[in-house]
PDB file of C-alpha atoms in Angstrom:
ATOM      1  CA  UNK A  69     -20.032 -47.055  12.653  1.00 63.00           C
ATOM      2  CA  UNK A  70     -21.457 -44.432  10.525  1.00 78.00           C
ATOM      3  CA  UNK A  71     -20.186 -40.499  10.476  1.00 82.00           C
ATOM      4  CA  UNK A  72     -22.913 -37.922  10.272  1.00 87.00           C
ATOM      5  CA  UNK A  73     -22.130 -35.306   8.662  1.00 87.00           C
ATOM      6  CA  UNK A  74     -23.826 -31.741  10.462  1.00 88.00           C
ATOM      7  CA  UNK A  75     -24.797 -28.771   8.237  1.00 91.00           C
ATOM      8  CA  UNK A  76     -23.928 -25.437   8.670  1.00 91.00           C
ATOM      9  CA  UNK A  77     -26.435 -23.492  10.315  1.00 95.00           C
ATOM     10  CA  UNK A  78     -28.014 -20.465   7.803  1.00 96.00           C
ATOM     11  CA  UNK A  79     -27.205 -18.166  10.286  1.00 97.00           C
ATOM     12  CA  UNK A  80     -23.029 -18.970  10.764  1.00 96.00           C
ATOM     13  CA  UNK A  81     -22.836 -18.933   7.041  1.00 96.00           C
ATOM     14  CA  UNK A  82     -24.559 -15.195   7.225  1.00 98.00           C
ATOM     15  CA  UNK A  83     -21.898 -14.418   9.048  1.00 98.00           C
ATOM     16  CA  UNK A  84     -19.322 -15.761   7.391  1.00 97.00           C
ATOM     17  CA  UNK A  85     -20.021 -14.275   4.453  1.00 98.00           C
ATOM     18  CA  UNK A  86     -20.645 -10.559   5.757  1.00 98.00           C
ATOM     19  CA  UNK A  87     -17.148 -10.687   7.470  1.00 98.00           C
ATOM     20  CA  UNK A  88     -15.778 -11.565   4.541  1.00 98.00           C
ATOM     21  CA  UNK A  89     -17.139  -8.395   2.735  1.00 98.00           C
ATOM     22  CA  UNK A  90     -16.140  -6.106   5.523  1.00 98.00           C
ATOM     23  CA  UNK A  91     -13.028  -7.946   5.191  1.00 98.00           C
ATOM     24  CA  UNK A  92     -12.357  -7.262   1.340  1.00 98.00           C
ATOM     25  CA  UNK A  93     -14.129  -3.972   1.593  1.00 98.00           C
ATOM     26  CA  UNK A  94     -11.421  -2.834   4.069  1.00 98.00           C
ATOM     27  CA  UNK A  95      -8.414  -4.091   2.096  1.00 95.00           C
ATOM     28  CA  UNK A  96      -9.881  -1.656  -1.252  1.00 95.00           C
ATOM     29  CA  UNK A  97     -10.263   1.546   1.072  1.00 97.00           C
ATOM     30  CA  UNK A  98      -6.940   0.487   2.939  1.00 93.00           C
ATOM     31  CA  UNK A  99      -4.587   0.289  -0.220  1.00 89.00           C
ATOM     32  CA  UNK A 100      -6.991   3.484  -2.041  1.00 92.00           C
ATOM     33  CA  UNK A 101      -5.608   5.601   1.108  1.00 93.00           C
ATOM     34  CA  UNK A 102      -2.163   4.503   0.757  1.00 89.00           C
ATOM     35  CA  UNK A 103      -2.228   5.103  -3.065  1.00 88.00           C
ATOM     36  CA  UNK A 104      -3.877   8.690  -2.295  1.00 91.00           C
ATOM     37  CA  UNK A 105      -1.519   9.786   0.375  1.00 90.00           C
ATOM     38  CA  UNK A 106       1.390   8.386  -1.836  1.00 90.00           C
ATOM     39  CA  UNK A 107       0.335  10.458  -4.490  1.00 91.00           C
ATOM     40  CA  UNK A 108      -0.537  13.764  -3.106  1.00 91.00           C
ATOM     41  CA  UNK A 109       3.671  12.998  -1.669  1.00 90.00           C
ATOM     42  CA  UNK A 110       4.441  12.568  -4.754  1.00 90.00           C
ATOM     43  CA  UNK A 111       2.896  16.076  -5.962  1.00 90.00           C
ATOM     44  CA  UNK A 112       5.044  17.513  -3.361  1.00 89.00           C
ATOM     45  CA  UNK A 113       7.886  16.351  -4.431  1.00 88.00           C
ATOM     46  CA  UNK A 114       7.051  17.713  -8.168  1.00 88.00           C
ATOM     47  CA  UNK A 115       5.549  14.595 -10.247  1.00 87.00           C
ATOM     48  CA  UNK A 116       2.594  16.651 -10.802  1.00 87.00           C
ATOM     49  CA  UNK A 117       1.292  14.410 -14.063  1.00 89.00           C
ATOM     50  CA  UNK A 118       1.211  10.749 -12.573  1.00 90.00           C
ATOM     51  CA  UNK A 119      -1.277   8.407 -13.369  1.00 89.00           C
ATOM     52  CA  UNK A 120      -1.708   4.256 -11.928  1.00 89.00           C
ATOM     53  CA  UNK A 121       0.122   4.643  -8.625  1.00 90.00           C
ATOM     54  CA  UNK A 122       0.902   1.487  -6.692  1.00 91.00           C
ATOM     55  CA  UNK A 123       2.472   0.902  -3.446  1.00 89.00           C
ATOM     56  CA  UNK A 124       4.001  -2.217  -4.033  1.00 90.00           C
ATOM     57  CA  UNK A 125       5.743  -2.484  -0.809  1.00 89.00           C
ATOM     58  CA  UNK A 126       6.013  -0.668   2.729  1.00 88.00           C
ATOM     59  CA  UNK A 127       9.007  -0.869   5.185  1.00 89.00           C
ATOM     60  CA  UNK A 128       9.814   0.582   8.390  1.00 89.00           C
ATOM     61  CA  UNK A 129      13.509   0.873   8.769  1.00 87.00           C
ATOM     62  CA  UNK A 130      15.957   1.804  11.541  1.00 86.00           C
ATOM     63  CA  UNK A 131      19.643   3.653  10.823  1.00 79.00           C
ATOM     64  CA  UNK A 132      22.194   1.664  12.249  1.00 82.00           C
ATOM     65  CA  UNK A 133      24.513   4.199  13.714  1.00 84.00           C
ATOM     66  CA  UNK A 134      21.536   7.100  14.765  1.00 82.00           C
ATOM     67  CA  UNK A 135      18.739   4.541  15.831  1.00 81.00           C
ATOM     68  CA  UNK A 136      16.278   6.511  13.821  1.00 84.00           C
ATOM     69  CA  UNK A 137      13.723   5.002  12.287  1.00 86.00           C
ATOM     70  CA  UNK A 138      12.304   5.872   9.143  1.00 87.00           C
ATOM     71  CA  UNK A 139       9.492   4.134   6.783  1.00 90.00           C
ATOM     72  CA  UNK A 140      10.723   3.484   2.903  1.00 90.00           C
ATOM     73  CA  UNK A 141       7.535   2.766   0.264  1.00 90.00           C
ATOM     74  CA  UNK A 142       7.947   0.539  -2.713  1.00 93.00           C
ATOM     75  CA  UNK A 143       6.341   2.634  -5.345  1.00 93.00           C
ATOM     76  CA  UNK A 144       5.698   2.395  -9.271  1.00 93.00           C
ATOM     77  CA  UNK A 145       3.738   5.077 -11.014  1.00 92.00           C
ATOM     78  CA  UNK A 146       3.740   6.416 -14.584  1.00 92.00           C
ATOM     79  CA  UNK A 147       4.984   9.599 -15.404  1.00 89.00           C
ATOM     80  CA  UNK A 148       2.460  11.096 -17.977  1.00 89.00           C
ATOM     81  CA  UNK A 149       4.629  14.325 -18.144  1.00 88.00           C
ATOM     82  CA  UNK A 150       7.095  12.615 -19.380  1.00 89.00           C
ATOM     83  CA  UNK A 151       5.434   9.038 -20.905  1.00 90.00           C
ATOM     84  CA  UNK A 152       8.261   7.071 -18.382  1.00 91.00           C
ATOM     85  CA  UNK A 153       6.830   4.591 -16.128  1.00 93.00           C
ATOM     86  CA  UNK A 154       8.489   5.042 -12.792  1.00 92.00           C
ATOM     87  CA  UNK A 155       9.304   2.849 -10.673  1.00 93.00           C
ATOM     88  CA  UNK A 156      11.547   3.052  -7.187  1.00 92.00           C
ATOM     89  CA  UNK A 157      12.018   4.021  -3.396  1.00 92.00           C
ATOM     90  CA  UNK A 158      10.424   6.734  -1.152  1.00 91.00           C
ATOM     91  CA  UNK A 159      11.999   7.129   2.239  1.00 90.00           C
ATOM     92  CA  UNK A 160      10.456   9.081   5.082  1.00 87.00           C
ATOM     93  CA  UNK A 161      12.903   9.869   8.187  1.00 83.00           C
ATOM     94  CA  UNK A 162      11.807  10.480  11.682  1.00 81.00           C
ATOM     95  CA  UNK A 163      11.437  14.244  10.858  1.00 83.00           C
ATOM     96  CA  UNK A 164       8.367  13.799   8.142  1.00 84.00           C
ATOM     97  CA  UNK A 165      11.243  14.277   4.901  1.00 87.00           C
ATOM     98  CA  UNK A 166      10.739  12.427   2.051  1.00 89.00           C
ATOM     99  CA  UNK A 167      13.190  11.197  -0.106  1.00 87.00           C
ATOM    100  CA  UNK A 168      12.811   9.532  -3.591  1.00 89.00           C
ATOM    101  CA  UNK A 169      14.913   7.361  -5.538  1.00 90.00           C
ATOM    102  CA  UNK A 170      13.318   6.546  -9.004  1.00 90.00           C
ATOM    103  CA  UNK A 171      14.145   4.764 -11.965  1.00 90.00           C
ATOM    104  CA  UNK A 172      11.978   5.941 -15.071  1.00 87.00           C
ATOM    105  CA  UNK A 173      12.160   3.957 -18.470  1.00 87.00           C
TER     106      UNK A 173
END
């Protein structure tokens, strides 16, 4: 008993390969957007110098007692201001206010 072995037909391995550009392609503009809207928070909040944002983590969150919900972003960023890098939470409650909690070394 022999196996035979089939190839992969030109036009499946098009395919493959142009979903998994659109796929990459998609995760770059995805995590650009967050880092974009994280900063332009961030100049709200008065870090107006910040270079090398990064949204390490996202979470959304629900208060126990209130059964709000809220999202809370992982977030480390250098402070050129100040030459810290920065590094900590920012929480966003059901009403669109954001709250930071950063550690700068």
């Amino acid at each position: 008993m022999e196996n035979e072995i089939r190839k992969i037909p030109k036009k499946s391995k098009i395919i493959i390969l142009i979903l998994t550009l659109l796929a990459i392609m998609s995760f770059l503009v995805i995590t650009y957007l967050k880092e974009l809207k994280i900063k332009g928070i961030l100049n709200s909040l008065g870090y107006t110098q910040i270079s090398s944002v990064k949204v390490i983590n996202k979470l959304s969150v629900e208060d126990k007692d209130t059964k709000r919900k809220g999202t809370v972003y992982k977030v480390l960023f250098f402070n050129n201001k100040t030459n810290q890098e920065c590094i900590g939470f920012l929480h966003k409650d059901e009403s669109n206010k954001y709250f930071e909690d950063f550690d700068c070394k």
